[in-house]
PDB file of C-alpha atoms in Angstrom:
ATOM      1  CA  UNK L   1     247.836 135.496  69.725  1.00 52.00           C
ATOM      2  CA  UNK L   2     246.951 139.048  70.686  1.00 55.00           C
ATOM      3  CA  UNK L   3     245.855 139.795  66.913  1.00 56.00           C
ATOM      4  CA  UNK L   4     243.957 136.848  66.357  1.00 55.00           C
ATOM      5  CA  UNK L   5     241.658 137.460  69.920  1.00 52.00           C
ATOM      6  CA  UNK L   6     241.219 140.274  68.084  1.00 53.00           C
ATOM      7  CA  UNK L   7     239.772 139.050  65.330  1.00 51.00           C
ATOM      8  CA  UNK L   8     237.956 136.538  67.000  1.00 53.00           C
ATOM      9  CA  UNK L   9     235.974 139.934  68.773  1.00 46.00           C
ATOM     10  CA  UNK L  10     235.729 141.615  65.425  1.00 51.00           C
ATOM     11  CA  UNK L  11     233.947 138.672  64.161  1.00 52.00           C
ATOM     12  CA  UNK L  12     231.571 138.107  67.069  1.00 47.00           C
ATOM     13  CA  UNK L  13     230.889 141.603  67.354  1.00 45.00           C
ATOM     14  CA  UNK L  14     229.578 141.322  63.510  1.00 48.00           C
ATOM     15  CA  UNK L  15     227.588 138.083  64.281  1.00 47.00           C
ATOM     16  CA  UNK L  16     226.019 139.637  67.093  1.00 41.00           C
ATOM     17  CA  UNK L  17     224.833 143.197  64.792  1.00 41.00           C
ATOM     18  CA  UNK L  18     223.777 140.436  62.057  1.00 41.00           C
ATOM     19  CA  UNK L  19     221.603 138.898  64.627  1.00 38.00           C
ATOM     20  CA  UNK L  20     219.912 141.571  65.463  1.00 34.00           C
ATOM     21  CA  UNK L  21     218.885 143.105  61.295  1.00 36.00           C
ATOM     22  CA  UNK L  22     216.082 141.444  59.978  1.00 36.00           C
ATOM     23  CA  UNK L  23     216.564 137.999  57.790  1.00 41.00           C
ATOM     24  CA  UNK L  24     215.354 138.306  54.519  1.00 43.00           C
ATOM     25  CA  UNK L  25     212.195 136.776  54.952  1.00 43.00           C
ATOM     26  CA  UNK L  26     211.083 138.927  57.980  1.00 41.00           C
ATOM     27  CA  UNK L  27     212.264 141.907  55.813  1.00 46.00           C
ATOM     28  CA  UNK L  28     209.503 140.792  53.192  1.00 49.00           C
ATOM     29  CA  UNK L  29     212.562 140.908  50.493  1.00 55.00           C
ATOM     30  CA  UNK L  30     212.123 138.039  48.211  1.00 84.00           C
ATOM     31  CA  UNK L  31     215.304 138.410  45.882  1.00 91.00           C
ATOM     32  CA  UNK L  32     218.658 136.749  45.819  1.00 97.00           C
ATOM     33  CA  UNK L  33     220.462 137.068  49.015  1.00 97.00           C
ATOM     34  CA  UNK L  34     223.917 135.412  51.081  1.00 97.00           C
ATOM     35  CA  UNK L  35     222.515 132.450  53.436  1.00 96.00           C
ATOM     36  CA  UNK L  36     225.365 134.111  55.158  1.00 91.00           C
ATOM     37  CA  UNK L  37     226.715 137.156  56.060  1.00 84.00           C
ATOM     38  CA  UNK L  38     230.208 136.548  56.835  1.00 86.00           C
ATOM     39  CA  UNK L  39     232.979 134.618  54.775  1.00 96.00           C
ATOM     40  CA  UNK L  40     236.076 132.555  55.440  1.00 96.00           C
ATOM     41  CA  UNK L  41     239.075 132.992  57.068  1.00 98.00           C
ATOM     42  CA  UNK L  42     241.900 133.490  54.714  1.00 98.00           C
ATOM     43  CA  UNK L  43     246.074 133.051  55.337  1.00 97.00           C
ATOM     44  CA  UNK L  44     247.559 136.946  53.832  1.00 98.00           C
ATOM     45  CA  UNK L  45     249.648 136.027  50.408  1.00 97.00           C
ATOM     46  CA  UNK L  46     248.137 132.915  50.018  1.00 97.00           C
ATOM     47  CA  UNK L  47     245.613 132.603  47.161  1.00 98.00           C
ATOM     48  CA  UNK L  48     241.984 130.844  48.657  1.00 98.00           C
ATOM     49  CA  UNK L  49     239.138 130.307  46.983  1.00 98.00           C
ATOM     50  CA  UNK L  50     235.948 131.460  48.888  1.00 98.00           C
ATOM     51  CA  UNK L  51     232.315 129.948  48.359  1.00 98.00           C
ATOM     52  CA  UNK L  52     229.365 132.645  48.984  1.00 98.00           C
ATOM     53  CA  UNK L  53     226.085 130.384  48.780  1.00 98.00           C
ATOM     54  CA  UNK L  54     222.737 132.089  47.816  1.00 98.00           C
ATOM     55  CA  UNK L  55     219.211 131.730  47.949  1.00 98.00           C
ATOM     56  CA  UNK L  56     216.595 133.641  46.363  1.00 98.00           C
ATOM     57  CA  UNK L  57     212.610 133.557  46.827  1.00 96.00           C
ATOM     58  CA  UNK L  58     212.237 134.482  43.304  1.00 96.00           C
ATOM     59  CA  UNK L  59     213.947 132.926  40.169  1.00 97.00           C
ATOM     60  CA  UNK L  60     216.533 135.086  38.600  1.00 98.00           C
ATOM     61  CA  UNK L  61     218.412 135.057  35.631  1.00 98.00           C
ATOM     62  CA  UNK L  62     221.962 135.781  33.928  1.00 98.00           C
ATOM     63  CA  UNK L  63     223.725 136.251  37.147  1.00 98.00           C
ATOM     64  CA  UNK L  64     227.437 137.663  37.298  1.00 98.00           C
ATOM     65  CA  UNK L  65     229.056 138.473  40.648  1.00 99.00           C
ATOM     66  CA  UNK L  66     232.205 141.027  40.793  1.00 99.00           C
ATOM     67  CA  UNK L  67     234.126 141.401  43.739  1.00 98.00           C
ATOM     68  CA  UNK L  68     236.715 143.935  45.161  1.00 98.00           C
ATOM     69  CA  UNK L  69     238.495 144.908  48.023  1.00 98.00           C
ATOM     70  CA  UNK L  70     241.358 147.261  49.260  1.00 98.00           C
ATOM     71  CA  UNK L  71     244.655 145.400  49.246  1.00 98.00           C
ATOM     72  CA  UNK L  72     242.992 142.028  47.835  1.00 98.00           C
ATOM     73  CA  UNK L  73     243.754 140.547  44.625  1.00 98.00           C
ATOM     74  CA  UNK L  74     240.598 138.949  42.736  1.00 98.00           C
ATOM     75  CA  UNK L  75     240.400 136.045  40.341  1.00 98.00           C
ATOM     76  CA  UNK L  76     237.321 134.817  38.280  1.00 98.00           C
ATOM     77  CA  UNK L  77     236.986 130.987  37.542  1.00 96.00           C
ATOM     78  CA  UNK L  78     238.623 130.653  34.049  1.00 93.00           C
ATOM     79  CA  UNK L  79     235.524 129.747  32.122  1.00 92.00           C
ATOM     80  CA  UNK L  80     233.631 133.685  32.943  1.00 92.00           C
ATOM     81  CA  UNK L  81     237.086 135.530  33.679  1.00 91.00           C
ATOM     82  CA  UNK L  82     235.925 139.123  34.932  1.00 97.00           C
ATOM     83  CA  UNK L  83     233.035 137.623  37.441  1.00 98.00           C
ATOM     84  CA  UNK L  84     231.493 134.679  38.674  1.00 98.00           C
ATOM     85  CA  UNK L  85     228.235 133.310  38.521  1.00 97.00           C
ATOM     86  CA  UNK L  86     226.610 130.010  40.462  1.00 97.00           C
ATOM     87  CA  UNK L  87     228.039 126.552  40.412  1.00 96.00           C
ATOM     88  CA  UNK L  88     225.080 124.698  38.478  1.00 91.00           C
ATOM     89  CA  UNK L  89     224.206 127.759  35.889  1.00 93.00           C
ATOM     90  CA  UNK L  90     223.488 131.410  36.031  1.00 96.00           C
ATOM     91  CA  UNK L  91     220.035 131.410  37.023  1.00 97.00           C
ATOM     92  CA  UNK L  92     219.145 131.073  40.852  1.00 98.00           C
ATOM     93  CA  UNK L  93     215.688 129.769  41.607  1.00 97.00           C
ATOM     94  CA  UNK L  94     214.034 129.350  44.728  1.00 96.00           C
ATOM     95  CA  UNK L  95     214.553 126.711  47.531  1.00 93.00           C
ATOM     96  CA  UNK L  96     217.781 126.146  45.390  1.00 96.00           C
ATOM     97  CA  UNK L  97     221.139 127.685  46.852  1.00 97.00           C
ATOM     98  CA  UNK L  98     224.079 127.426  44.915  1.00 98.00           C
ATOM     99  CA  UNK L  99     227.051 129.031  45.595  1.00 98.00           C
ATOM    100  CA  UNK L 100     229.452 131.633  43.196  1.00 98.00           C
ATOM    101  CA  UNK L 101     233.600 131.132  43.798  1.00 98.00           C
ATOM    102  CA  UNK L 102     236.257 133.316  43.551  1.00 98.00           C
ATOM    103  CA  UNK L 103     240.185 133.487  44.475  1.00 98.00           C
ATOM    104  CA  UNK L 104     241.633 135.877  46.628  1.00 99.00           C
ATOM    105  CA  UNK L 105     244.734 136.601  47.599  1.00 98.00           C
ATOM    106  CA  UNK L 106     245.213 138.913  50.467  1.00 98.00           C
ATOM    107  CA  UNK L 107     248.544 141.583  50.881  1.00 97.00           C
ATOM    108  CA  UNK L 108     248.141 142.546  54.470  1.00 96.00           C
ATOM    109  CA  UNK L 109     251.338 141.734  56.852  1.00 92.00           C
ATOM    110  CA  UNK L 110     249.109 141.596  59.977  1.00 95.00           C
ATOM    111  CA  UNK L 111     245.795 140.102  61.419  1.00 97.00           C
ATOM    112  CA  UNK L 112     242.612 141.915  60.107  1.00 98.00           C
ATOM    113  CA  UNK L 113     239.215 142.212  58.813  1.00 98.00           C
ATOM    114  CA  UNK L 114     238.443 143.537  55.311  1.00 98.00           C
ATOM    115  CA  UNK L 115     235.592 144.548  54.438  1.00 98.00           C
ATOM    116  CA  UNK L 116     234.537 143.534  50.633  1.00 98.00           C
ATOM    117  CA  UNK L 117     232.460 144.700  48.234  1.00 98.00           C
ATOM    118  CA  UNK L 118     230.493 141.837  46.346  1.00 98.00           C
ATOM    119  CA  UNK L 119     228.088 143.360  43.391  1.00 99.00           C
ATOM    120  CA  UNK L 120     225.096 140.759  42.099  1.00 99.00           C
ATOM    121  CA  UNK L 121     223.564 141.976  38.440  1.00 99.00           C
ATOM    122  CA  UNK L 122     221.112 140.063  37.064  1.00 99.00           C
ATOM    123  CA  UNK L 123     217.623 140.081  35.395  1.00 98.00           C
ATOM    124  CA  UNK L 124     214.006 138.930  36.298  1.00 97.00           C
ATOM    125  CA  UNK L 125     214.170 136.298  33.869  1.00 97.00           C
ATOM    126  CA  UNK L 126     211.616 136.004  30.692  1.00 95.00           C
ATOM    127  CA  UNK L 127     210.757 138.342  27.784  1.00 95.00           C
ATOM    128  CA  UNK L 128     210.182 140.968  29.879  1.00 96.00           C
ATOM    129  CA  UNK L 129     213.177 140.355  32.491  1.00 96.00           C
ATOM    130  CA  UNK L 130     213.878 143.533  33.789  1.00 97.00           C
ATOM    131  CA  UNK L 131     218.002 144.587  34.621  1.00 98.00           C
ATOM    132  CA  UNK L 132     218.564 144.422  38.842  1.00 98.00           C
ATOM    133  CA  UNK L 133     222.111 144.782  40.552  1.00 98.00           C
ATOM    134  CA  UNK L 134     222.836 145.207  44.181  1.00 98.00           C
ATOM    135  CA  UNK L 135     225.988 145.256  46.123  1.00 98.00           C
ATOM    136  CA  UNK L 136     226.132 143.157  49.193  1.00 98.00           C
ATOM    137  CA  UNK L 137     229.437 143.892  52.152  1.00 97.00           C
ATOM    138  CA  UNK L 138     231.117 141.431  53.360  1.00 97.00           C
ATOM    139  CA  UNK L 139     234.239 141.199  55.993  1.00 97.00           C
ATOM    140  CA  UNK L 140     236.982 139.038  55.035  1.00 98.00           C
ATOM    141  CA  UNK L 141     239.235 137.630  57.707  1.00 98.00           C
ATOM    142  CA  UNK L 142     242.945 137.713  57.243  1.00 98.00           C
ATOM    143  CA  UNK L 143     245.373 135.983  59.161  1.00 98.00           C
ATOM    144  CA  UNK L 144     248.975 137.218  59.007  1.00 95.00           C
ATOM    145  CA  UNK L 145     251.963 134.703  57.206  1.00 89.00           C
ATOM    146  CA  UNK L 146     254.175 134.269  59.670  1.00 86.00           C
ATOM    147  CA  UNK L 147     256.416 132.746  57.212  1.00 83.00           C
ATOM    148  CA  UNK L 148     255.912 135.464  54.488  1.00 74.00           C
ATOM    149  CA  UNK L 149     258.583 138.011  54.902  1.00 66.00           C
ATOM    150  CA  UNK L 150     258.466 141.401  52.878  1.00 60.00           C
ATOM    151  CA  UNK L 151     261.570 142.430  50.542  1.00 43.00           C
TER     152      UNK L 151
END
């Protein structure tokens, strides 16, 4: 119980710091960018797919999202096998979020928060689409197994 309070204060300490950055749209940014900042809680050794939804102010194109953290094992949806992209295709366009998926599967043996590193490349669409990428954190919550026991 101890471990998971913990958590639990991780988390709202990281709600309460994302509260106070500026959105997007107060920012004046107007690319792609998480609706939110923080993803789902995940059981350790048990493989989970996690949904990151985006929105964008501007339409972008050819999208492919690679992910990676310490400890964390990462699997692609079989049709684009090194990355992901969004549900519907792999442009994003405005007023439009779609969400990219991905499998993880955690080797921790305790409660804790990882942080993850999530990298967006894409283009600015049309013939003269120019090449953009930009990494975006996230922390993962892990849960420890209490039924996985290590050999």
């Amino acid at each position: 119980m101890n471990g998971i309070r913990r958590i639990g204060v991780l988390a709202a300490a990281v709600l309460a710091a994302t509260a106070l950055t500026a959105t997007p749209a107060a920012a004046g940014h107007h690319g792609p960018n998480p609706v939110v900042p923080w993803l789902e809680v995940v059981m350790a050794h048990q493989p989970t797919w996690i949904k990151v939804w985006w929105d964008t102010g501007t339409r972008i194109c050819d999208a492919k999202v690679t992910v990676r953290a310490e400890h964390v094992g990462v699997t692609y949806p079989e049709n684009t096998g090194s990355y992901t992209s969004f549900r519907r295709d792999s442009d994003l366009k405005p007023d439009r979020p779609d969400y990219t998926a991905f499998k993880v599967d955690a080797d921790y043996n305790r409660n804790t928060m990882v942080p993850l590193e999530a990298t967006l490349s894409y283009n600015t669409c049309g013939s003269a689409a120019v090449e953009k990428a930009r990494t975006y954190w996230f922390l993962l919550p892990v849960l420890r197994d209490p039924d996985h026991h290590e050999r």
